[in-house]
Each structure stands twice: as C-alpha cells, then as structure tokens.
Coordinates of C-alpha atoms in Angstrom, one line a residue:
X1 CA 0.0 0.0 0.0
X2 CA 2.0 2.9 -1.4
X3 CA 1.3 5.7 -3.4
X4 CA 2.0 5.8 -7.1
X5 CA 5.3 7.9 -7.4
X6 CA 6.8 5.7 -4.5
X7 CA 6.0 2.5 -6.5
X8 CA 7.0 4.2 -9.6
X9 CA 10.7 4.7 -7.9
X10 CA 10.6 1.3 -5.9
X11 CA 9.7 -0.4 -9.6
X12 CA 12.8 1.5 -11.6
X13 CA 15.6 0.5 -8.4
X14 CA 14.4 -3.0 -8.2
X15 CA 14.5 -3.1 -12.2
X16 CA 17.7 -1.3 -12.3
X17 CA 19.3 -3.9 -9.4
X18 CA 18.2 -7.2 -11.7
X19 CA 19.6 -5.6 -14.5
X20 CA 23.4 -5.1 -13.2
X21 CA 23.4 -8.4 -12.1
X22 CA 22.4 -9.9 -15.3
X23 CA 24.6 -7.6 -17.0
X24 CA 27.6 -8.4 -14.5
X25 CA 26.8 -12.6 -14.8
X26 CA 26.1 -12.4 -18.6
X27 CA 28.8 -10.2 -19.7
X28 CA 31.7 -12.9 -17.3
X29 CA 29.6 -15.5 -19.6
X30 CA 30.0 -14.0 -23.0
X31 CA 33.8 -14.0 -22.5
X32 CA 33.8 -17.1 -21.9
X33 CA 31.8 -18.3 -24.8
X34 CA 33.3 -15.7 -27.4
X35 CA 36.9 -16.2 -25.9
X36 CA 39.1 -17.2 -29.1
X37 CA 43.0 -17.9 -29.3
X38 CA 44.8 -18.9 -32.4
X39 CA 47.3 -21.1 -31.9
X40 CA 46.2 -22.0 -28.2
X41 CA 47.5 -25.7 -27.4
X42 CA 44.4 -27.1 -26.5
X43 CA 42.2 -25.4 -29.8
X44 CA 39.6 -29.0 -30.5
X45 CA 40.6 -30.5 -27.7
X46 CA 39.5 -28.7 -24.3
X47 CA 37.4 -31.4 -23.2
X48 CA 40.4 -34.1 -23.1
X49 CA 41.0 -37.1 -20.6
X50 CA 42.1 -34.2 -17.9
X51 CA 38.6 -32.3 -18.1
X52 CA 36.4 -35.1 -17.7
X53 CA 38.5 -37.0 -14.4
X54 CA 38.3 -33.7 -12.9
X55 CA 34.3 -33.8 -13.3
X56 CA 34.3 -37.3 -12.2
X57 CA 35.9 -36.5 -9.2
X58 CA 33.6 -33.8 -8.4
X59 CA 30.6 -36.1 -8.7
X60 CA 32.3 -38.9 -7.1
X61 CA 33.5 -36.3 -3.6
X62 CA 29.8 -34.2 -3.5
X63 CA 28.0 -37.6 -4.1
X64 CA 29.8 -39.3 -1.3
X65 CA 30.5 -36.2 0.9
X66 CA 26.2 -36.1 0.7
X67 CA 25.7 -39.9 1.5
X68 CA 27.9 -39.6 4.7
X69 CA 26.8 -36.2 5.9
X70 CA 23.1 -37.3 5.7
X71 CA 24.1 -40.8 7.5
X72 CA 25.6 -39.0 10.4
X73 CA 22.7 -36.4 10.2
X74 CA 19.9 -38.9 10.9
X75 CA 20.6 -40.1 14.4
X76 CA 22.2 -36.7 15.7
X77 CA 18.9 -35.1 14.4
X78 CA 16.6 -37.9 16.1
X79 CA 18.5 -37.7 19.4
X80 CA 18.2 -33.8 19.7
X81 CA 14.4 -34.3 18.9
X82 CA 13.5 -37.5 21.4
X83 CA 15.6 -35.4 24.1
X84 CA 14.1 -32.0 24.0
X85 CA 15.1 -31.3 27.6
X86 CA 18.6 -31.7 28.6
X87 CA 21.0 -29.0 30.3
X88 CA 22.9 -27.4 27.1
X89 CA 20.9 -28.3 24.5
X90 CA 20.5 -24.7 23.2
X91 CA 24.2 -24.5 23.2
X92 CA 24.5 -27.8 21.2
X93 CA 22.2 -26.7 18.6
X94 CA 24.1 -23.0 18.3
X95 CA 27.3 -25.5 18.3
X96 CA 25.8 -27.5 15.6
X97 CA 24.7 -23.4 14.0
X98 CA 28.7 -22.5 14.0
X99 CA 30.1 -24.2 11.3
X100 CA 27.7 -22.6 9.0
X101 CA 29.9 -19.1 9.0
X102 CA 32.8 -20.6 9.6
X103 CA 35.4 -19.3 7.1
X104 CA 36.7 -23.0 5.3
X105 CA 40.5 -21.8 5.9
X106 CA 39.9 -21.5 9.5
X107 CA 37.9 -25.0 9.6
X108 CA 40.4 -27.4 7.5
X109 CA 43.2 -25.8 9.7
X110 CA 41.4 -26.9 12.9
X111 CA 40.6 -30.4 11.1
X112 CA 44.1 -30.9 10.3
X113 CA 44.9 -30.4 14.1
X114 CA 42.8 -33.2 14.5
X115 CA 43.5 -35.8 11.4
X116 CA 46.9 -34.4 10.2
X117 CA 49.9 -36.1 10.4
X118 CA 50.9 -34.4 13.7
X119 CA 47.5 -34.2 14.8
X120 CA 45.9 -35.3 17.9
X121 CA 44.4 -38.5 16.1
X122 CA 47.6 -39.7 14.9
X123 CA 49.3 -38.6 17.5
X124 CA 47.3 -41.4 20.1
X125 CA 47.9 -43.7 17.5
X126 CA 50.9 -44.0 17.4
X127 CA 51.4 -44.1 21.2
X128 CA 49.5 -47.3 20.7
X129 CA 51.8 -48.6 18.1
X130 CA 50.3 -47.6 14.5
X131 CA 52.5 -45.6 11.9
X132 CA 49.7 -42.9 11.4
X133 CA 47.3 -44.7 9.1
X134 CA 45.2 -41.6 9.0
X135 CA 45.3 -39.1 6.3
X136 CA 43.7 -35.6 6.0
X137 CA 44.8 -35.1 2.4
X138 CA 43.3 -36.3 -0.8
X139 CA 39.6 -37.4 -0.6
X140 CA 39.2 -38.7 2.7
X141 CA 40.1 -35.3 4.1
X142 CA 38.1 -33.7 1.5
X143 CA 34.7 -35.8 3.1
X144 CA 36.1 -35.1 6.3
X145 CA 35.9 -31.9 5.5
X146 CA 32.7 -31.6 3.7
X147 CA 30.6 -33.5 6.7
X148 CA 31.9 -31.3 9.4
X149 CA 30.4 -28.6 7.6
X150 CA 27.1 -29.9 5.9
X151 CA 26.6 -32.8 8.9
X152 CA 24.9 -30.0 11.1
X153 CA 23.4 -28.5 8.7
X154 CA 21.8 -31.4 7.9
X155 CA 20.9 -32.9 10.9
X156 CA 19.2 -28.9 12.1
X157 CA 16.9 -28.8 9.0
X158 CA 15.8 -32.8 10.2
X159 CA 15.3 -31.6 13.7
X160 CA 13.3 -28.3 12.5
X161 CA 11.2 -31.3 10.1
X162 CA 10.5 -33.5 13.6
X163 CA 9.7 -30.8 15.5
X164 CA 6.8 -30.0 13.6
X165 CA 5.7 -33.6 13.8
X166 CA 1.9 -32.9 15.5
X167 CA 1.4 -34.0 19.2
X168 CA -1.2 -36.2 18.2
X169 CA 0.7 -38.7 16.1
X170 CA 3.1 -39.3 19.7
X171 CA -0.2 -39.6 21.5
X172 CA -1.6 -42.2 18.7
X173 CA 2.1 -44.2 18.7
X174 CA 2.2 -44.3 22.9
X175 CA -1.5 -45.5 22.8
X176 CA -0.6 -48.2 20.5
X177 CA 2.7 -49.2 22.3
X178 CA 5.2 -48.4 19.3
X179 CA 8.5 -49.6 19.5
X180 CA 11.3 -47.5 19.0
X181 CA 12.0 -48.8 15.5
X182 CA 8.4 -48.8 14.3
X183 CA 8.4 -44.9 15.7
X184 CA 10.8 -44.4 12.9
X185 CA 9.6 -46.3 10.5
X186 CA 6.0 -44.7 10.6
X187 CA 6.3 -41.7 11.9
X188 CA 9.8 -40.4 11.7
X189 CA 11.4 -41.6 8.3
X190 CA 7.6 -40.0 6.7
X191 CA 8.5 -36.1 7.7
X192 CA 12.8 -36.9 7.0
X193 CA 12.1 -38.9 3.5
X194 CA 10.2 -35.5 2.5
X195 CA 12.8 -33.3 3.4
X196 CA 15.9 -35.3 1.8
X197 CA 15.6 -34.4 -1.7
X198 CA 16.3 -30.7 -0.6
X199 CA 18.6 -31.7 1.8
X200 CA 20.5 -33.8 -0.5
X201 CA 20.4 -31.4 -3.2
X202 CA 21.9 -28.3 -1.4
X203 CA 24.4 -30.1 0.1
X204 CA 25.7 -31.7 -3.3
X205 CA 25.6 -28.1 -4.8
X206 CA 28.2 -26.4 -1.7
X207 CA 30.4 -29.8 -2.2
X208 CA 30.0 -30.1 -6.1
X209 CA 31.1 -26.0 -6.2
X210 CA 33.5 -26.6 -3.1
X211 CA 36.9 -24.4 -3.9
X212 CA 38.6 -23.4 -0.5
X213 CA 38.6 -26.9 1.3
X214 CA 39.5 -28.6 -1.9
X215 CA 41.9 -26.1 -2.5
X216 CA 43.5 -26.3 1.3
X217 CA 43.1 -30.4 1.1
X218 CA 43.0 -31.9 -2.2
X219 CA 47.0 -33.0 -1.4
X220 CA 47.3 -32.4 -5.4
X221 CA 46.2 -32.7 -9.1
X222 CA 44.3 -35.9 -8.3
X223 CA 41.7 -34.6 -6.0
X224 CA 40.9 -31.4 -8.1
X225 CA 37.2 -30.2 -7.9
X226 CA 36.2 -28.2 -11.2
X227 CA 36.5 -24.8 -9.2
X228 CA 39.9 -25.6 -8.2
X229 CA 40.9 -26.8 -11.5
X230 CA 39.6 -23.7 -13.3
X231 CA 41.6 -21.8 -10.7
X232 CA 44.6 -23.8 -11.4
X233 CA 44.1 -22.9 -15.4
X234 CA 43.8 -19.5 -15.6
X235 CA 46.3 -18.5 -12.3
X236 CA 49.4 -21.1 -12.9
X237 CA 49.2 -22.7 -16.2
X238 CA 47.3 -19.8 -18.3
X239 CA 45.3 -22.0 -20.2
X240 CA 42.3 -20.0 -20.9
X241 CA 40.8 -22.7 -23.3
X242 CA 40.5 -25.3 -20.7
X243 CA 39.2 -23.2 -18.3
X244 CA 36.6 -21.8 -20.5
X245 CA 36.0 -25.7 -20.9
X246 CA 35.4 -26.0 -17.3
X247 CA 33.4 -23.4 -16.4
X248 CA 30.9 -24.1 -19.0
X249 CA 31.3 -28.0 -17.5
X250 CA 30.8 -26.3 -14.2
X251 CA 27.9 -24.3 -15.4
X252 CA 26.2 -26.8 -17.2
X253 CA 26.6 -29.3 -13.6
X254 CA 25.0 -26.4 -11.0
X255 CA 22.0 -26.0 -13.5
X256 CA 21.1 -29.3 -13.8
X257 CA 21.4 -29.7 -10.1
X258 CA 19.0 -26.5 -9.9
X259 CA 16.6 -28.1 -11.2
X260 CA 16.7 -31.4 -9.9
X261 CA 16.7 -29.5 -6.4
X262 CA 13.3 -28.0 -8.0
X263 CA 11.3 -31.0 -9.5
X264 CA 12.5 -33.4 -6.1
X265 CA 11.8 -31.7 -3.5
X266 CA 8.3 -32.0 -2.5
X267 CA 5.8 -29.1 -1.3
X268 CA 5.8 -29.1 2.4
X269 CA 3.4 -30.6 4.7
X270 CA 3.2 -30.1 8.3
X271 CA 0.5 -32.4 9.2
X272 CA -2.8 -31.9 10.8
X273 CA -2.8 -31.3 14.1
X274 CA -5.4 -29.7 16.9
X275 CA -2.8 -27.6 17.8
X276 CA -1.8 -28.7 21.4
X277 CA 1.7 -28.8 23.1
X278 CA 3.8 -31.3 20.6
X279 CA 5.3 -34.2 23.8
X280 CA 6.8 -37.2 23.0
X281 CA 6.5 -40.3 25.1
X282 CA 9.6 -42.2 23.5
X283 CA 13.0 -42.0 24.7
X284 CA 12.3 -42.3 28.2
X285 CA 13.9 -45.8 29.1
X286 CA 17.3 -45.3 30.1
X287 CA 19.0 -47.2 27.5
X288 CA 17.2 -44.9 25.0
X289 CA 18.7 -41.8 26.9
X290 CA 22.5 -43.6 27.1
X291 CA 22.3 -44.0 23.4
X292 CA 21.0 -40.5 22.4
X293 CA 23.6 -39.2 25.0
X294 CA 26.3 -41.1 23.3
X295 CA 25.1 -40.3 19.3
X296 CA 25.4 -36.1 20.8
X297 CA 28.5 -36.7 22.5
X298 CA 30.4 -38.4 19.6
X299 CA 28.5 -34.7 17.6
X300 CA 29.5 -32.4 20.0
X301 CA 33.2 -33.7 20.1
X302 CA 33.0 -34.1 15.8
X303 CA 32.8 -30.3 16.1
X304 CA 34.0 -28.9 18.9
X305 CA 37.7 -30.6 18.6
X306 CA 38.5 -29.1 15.7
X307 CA 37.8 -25.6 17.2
X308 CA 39.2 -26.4 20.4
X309 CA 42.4 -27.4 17.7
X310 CA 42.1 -23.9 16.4
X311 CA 41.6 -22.1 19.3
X312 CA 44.9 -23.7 21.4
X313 CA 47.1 -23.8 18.2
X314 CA 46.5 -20.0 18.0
X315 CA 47.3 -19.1 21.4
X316 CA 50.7 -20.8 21.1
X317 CA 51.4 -18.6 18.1
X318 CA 53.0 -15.3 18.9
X319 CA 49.8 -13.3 18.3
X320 CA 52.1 -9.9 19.5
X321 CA 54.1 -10.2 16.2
X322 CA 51.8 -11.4 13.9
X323 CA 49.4 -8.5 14.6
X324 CA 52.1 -5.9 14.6
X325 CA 53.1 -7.0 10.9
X326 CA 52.5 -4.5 8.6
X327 CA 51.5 -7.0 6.4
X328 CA 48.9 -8.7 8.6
X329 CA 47.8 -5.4 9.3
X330 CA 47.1 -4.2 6.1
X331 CA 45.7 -7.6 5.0
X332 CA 43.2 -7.1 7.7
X333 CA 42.3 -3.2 6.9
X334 CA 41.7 -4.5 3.0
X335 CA 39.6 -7.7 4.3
X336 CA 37.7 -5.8 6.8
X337 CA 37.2 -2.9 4.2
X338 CA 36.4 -5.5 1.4
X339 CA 33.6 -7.4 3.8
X340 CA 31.9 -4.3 4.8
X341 CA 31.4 -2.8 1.3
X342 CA 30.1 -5.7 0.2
X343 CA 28.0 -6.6 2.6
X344 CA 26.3 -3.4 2.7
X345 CA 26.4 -3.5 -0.6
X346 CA 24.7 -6.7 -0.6
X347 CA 22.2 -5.7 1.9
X348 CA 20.8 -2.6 0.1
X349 CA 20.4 -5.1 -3.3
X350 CA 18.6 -7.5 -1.5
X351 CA 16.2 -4.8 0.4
X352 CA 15.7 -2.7 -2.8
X353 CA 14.6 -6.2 -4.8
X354 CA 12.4 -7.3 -2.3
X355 CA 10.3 -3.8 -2.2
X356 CA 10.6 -4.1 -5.7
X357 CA 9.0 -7.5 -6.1
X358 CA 6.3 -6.6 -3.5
X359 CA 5.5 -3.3 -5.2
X360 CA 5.0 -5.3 -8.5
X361 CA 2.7 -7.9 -6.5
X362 CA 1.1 -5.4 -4.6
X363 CA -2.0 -4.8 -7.4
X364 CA -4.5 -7.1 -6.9
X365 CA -4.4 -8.2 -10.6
X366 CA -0.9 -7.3 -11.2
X367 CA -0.3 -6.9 -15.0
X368 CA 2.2 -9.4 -16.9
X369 CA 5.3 -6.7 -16.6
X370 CA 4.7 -6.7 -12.7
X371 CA 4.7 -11.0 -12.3
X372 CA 8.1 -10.9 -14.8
X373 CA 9.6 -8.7 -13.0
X374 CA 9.3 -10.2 -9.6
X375 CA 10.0 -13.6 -11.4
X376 CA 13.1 -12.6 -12.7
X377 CA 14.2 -10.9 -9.1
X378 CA 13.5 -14.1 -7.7
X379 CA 15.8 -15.9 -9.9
X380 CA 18.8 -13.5 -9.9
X381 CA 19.0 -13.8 -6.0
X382 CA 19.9 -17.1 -7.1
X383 CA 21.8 -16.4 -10.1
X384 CA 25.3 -16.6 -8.1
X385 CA 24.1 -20.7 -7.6
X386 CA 24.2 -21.1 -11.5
X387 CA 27.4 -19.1 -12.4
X388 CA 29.8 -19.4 -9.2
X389 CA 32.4 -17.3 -8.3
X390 CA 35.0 -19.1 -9.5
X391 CA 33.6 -18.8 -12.9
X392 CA 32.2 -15.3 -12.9
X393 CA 36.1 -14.5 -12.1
X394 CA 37.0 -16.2 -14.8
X395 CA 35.0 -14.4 -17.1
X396 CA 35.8 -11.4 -15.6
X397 CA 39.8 -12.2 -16.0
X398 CA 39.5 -13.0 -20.0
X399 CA 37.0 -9.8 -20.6
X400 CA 39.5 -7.7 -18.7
X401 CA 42.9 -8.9 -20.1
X402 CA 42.9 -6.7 -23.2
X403 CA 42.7 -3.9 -20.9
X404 CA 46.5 -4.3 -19.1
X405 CA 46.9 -4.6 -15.4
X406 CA 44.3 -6.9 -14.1
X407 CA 45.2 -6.1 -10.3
X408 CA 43.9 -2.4 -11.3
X409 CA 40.7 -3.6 -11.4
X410 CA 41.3 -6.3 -8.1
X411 CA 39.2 -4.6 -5.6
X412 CA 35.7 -3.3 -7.7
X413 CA 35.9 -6.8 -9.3
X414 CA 36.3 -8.8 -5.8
X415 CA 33.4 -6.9 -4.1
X416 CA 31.1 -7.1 -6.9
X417 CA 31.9 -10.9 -6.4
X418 CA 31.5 -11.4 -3.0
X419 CA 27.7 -9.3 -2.9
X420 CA 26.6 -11.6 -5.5
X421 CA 27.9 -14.6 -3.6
X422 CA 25.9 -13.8 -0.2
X423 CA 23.0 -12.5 -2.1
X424 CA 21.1 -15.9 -2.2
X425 CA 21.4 -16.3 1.7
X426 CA 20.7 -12.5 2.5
X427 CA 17.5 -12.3 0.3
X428 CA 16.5 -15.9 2.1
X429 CA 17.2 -13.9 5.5
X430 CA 15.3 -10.8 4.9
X431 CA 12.7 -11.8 2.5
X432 CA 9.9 -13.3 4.9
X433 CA 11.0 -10.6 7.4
X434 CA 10.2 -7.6 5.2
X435 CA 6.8 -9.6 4.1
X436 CA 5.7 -9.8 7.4
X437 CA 6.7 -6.2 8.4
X438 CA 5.0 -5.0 5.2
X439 CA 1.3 -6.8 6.2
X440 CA 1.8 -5.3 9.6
X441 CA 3.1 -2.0 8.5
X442 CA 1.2 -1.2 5.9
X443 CA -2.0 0.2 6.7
X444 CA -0.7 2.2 9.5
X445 CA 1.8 4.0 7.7
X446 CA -1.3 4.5 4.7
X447 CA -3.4 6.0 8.0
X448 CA -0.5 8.2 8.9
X449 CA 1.0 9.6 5.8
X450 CA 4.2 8.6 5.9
X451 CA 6.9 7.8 3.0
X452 CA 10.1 7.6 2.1
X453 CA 12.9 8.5 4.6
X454 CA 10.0 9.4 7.4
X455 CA 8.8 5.7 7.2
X456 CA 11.8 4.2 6.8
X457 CA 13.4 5.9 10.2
X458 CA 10.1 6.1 12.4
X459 CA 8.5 2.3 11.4
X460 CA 11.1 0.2 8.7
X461 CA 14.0 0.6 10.8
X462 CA 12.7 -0.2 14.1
X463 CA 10.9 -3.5 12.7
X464 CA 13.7 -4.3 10.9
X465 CA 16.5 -3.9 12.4
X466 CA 17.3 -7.0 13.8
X467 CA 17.1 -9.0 10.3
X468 CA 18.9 -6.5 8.5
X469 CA 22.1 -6.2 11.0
X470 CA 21.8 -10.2 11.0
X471 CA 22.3 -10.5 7.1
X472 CA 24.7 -7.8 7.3
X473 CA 26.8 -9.9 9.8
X474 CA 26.3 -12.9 8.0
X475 CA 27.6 -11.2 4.4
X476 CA 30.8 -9.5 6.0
X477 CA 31.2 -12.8 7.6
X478 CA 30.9 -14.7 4.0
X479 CA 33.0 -11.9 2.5
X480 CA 35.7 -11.8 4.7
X481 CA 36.4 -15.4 4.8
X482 CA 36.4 -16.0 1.0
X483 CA 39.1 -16.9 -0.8
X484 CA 37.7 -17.7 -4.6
X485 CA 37.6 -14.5 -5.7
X486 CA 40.4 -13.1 -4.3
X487 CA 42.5 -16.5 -5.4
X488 CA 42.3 -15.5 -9.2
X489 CA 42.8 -11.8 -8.6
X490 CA 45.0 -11.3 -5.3
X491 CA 48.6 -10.2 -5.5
X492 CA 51.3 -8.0 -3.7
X493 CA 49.1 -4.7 -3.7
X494 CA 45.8 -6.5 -2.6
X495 CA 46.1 -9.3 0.3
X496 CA 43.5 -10.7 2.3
X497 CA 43.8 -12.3 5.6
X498 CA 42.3 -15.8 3.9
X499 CA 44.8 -15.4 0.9
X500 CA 47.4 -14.4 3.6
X501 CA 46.3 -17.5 5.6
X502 CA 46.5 -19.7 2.7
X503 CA 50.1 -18.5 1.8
X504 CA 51.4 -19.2 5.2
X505 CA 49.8 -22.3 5.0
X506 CA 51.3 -23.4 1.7
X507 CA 54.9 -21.8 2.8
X508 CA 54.6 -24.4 5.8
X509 CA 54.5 -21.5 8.3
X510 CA 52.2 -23.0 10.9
X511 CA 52.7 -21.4 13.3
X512 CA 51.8 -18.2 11.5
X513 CA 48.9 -19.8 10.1
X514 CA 47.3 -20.9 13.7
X515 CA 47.5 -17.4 14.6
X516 CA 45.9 -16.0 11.6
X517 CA 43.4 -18.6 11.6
X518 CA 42.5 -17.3 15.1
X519 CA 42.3 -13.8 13.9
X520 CA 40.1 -14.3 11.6
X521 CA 38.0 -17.1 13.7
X522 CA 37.3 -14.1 16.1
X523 CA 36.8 -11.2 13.7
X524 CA 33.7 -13.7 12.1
X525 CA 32.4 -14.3 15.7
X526 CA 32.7 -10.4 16.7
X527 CA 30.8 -10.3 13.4
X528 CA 28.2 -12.9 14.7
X529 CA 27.4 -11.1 17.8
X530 CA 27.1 -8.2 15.9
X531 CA 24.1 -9.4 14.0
X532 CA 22.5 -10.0 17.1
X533 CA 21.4 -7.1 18.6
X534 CA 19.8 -7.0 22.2
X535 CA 16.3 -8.7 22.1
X536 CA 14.5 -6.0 25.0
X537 CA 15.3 -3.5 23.3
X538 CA 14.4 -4.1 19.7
X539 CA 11.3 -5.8 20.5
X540 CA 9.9 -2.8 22.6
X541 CA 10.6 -0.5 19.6
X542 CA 8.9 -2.9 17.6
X543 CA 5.6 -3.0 19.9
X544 CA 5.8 0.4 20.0
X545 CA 5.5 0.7 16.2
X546 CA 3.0 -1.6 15.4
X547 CA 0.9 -1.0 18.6

C-alpha cells in the first residue's frame, strides 16, 4: 500500500538492481563463450581425458560427501528431537549453527589439528603402536571436510522437520505401544524422506562447487574439484581454453542440479494437528537416553575438537608479532574494508529487490510486466548458484585482459563478487521478514502519511532492524572469509587475511597460520554477535510501532 510515485521509484531500483546483475553474470559468460585464441594448445581438444576425471571427481566427492553427511545427520537429528530437555541443548544446537559461517580456511586448519599427520588422532595412534594410518589429504580429508560442515546442517533442518511432527501422532504411537523402530519407520522416516531431496540437493551443490577446502586439502592434481581446476588454469598454467571448458562444464553441472533440487523436493506438509503442546512419550527408558547421549557426544566432540584445535594452536602462536606486521595489518584493513562494502552492498540489493517484487505484486491483478519482474528478481538472487564465483572470475579475468593490469581492477571486481555470492542467503534472510513487516506496517503507515525516509526511520528501521544487521553480519562474515575471488585476482598490492592465511599455510609456516586462523576465527564471531542485537530493546521499539 504505497502511493504511485513511491511505487514508480521502488519499480525502476528494483528493475535497475536485476539488471546489473544480469549484465555483470552475462557479460563474465560471453567471455567465456566468445573467448578465441589462435594457436592456443588445446584449440579441438579442451574437453580431453584431464577435463572429464576432474568432473568425475567432483561427482564422485559431492556424491559421497552427501551420502555420509546425511548418514551421520539422521541419528544426531533424532537424538536432539527424542531429548528435547537436557541442560545445554540450546548451546548444542548454536554449536551445531557454528560451522555454518565458519570461514573454510579456519575450519580445514582446525581439522588438520585433528586428522593431520601431527595431529591429535595420529598422535594417540601411534602411542599405541600404529604408523599414522590416517590421512587428511586427498579425498578422505576432502569428506572429512565436507561432513563437518554440511553434517549440522543437515541434521538442524531434520530436527526443524521433527519438530513439527503434530502431538497427536506421539499420542496415537504411545496408545498403540510403538517400539522404537516402528516410531521411525512410521512416523519419523515420513517427515525426513520428505525433506531429503532438498537436503541432498543443497548439500551436493556447496560440495559439487566446493573451492577453499579442496583447494586447502585436495594434497594435489588428483583430488581437483572443477572450481579448483579452473583456478589452477587461468592463475598457474594460463590455459584459458581449458578453463573456459570448465566453467561451461561447471555451469552446465549447478543447472542441472538446480533443477533437480526444483522438481525433487516435494511441497511441504506439516501435518494436521489440533494444535496442542507437541510431547513425545519415546525415549524415556534409560537405554534410550545412554544412546541418544552417546550419538550427541560423539556430535558435539566431531565439532568442537577441531575448534578447540584452532583455538589452542592459535594461542601458542605469537599473536604480539603477527598483529604488529605490517602485512597482517594491512591484510586485515583491505579484508575488513572488502567485507563491509560488500555486505552493505549486498544488503541494500537485496532490500531494494524485495520492495521491488512486492510493489509489482502489490495490485490485486498485477499486470504481466509486474509477475516478470518479480519472477526474474526471484531468480537472480539465485543467479550466483548457477554461475559461481569461481567462474564469474574467470570471465571477468578473460574480458578484462585486453585492458592491461588486471590487479587495477582487483578490488571493484572482488566486491562485486563477493555481494553476488551472499546474495542468495541475504535475500532468504530478509525476504519473509520484510513480508511480514509489510502486512503489519502497511495500513498504518497509509493512515498516517508517511513515506520515504520518514517511514523508513520512524516504522522500517525499528521492525527491521534485527534481520537486516543479522544478514549484514552474516555477508561480512561470507566476505571476509572467502578466498575464490580473491585467489584469481589477489597479488602483492591487494592481500586478504584468507589469501594471507592460505600463503602461510602453503609456505609451511604453521605457526603463523594458527595465529591467523585465530584472527580471523574471532573477527567472524565479533561479526556474529554483531548481527545480534539485544532482544529487549528491539522488540519494545517494535511494539511500540505496530501498537
């Protein structure tokens, strides 16, 4: 409910925001496509022998890396939901939350504390007489990897699915003296068979277009992912051809996984209910309890020792030096400068799309230019799945070639990046939150007259405050600990704390590394808390609003 001039604006930004991102994705694209070197080595021949193991080993690590990380999922997800009261579990579930905006970097360093070759695991090991039979490198430590990030994920989207399990299918299985295994097989594996396509499919799209743990683990050419190996292409071997090959491999892999995600996963159904308190009446016998206590232990100590790794090997560095290197220093002043314009970049795309797409809905028989529009603003936020980063930089790098000094252009082209990568998981943040501030909001600001800036500072802000600093925290928090973009483009005159972090890592500096890691573990949590403003107060400015 706004007036015409204020739609007429909100229209043109929102129009003007879809088309600079499918002018930014499509021109990277057309380089690639119209890219053409007489001469080049591989002219007929970019899809050789090379090109297709690498996209074999892609599918072969995302497929398996899914397989194991829903495995795991299943009984960590039904112990949190038969045990809904335990001291800590709301710290176990934020635990399980952590990983999520983790930087990679920081993660496969605390994982190799664990499984490295001097890590705690081998270390026992050998103490009990085996020559380190465990290996982080190559694909094990790729899977490794993979499930300490996507496990939790999975098992907190099975846990949201069981939890809205209605009370009266626990009544109806108590009444009829279910056992334990027929609880799961008839009520249980129902709600978690309709959530695994969607499951599955996002977590084989972050493993299939995996690049920094890969990158950080792969232990060499054999256990390249496509993003790696069009990384390796265009930054050490210049072969432009094969990674043009690539990306359009890479490309064609993320679509068909976009729709597969589509056309599998079912539309939701939360049951029929009558609305009572959900209580379960299984898990009560003590050997149930000493098993769900032992399935969350064995979680909890999955993800907490490789933190715990990150956290000690930090302290032992000499954090004094490192952060009075000018070089650390300034790696941290471009990161933190980097992260914040393109978050807030980021932030003011996804706000200005979403008015957009409600102002073009808002008619109640919105005309065909108002339902393309909001279609195609729905799709870009998602754009950045299609076309990764990796790929985008790589179009970016062959457009920009003829033009001299690619590092000249380092900084624009790295932040552009980076909004476009958090875009999907901003818009997902503030979409339903500006919906249902708009339903609330709406007639009252109509009944008072207000527009513009006076509505945004006296009823937008207030209501909205909370998700807006929490997808600003969460895209500085992507940014800063991102190293695809800034892989293909960093250099002398613009370092990052990850690509610093990675070169330390590579030069075998450890040390160094632990304390960097550290730095930037804590920056991302400052970050965290950030996004997380005081609940009192925001929700009495909110009342006060809407009262």
């Amino acid at each position: 409910m706004i007036n015409r001039m204020e739609r007429r604006w909100t229209l043109t930004a929102g129009a003007l925001c879809l088309g600079g991102i499918v002018l930014f994705v499509c021109l990277a694209a057309a380089a690639l496509l119209a890219f053409d070197e007489p001469g080049s080595a591989n002219d007929g021949m970019v899809f050789d022998a090379y090109v297709w193991r690498v996209a074999r080993f892609t599918l072969l690590q995302a497929s398996l890396s899914t397989v194991l990380s829903i495995v795991f999922a299943i009984p960590v997800a039904r112990a949190l939901a038969r045990q809904a009261v335990f001291p800590g579990r709301v710290w176990i579930i934020r635990l399980m939350a952590l990983p999520l905006g983790l930087p990679a970097l920081v993660a496969a360093l605390g994982l190799i504390g664990i499984w490295g070759r001097q890590g705690v695991l081998n270390t026992a090991l050998v103490a009990v007489g085996l020559d380190q039979p465990v290996s982080i490198y190559g694909l094990s430590g790729i899977l490794v990897a993979h499930v300490f990030f996507n496990m939790p994920l999975a098992a907190r989207l099975m846990l949201g699915g069981l939890e809205r399990i209605p009370g009266e299918y626990w009544l109806a299985g108590a009444n009829l003296g279910m056992r334990p295994l027929s609880i799961f097989r008839f009520i249980e594996w129902p709600v978690i068979r309709g959530l695994l396509p969607g499951i599955a499919g996002l977590i084989f799209m972050l493993c299939a277009t995996s690049f920094t743990l890969v990158l950080t683990l792969g232990g060499g050419p054999a256990a390249s992912t496509i993003e790696v190996a069009i990384y390796q292409a265009l930054r050490f071997d210049f072969d432009p051809p094969r990674a043009i090959a690539l990306s359009l491999l890479q490309i064609s892999v993320t679509a068909a996984l976009l729709v597969a995600i589509r056309l599998l996963t079912p539309t939701a159904d939360e049951g029929h209910g009558g609305g009572r308190k959900v209580r379960r009446f299984d898990g009560r016998r003590r050997f149930d309890r000493v098993g769900d206590g032992l399935v969350i232990a064995l979680a909890v100590l999955f993800l907490a020792l490789p933190l715990g790794s990150v956290v000690s090997s930090g302290l032992r560095a000499d954090l004094v030096r490192l952060a009075s290197d000018p070089m650390v220093q300034r790696a941290l002043l471009t990161s933190a400068v980097i992260a914040l314009v393109s978050g807030l970049l980021c932030v003011l795309l996804a706000a200005l799309m979403i008015r957009a797409r409600q102002a073009a809905l808002s008619p109640r028989r919105p005309a065909a230019a108002g339902h393309g529009l909001a279609a195609g603003i729905s799709a870009s936020s998602s754009l950045v799945l299609l076309v990764p980063p990796v790929v985008l930089g790589a179009g970016w790098f062959l457009l920009l070639r003829p033009l001299g000094d690619i590092a000249r252009f380092a900084p624009l082209l790295v932040i552009l990046i980076n909004t476009l990568m958090a875009l999907p998981f901003v818009y997902r943040v503030l979409e339903p939150a500006m919906a249902t501030h708009t339903a609330r909001t709406a007639k009252l600001a109509v009944s008072l007259g207000l527009g513009g800036w006076h509505r945004w500072r006296l009823i937008d802000w207030p209501g909205l405050r909370r998700p807006l600093l929490m997808a600003l925290s969460f895209a500085c928090a992507l940014s800063l600990g991102d190293l695809g973009a800034v892989a293909l483009f960093g250099s002398q005159d613009m370092v990052t704390l990850p690509w610093l972090l990675y070169s330390r890592m590579a030069g075998y500096r450890s040390t160094d590394a632990a304390g960097l890691a550290l730095f930037l573990g804590l920056v991302c949590l400052v970050l965290t808390i950030a996004g997380t403003p005081r609940a009192g107060a925001d929700d009495v400015r909110s009342k006060d609003v809407t009262a």
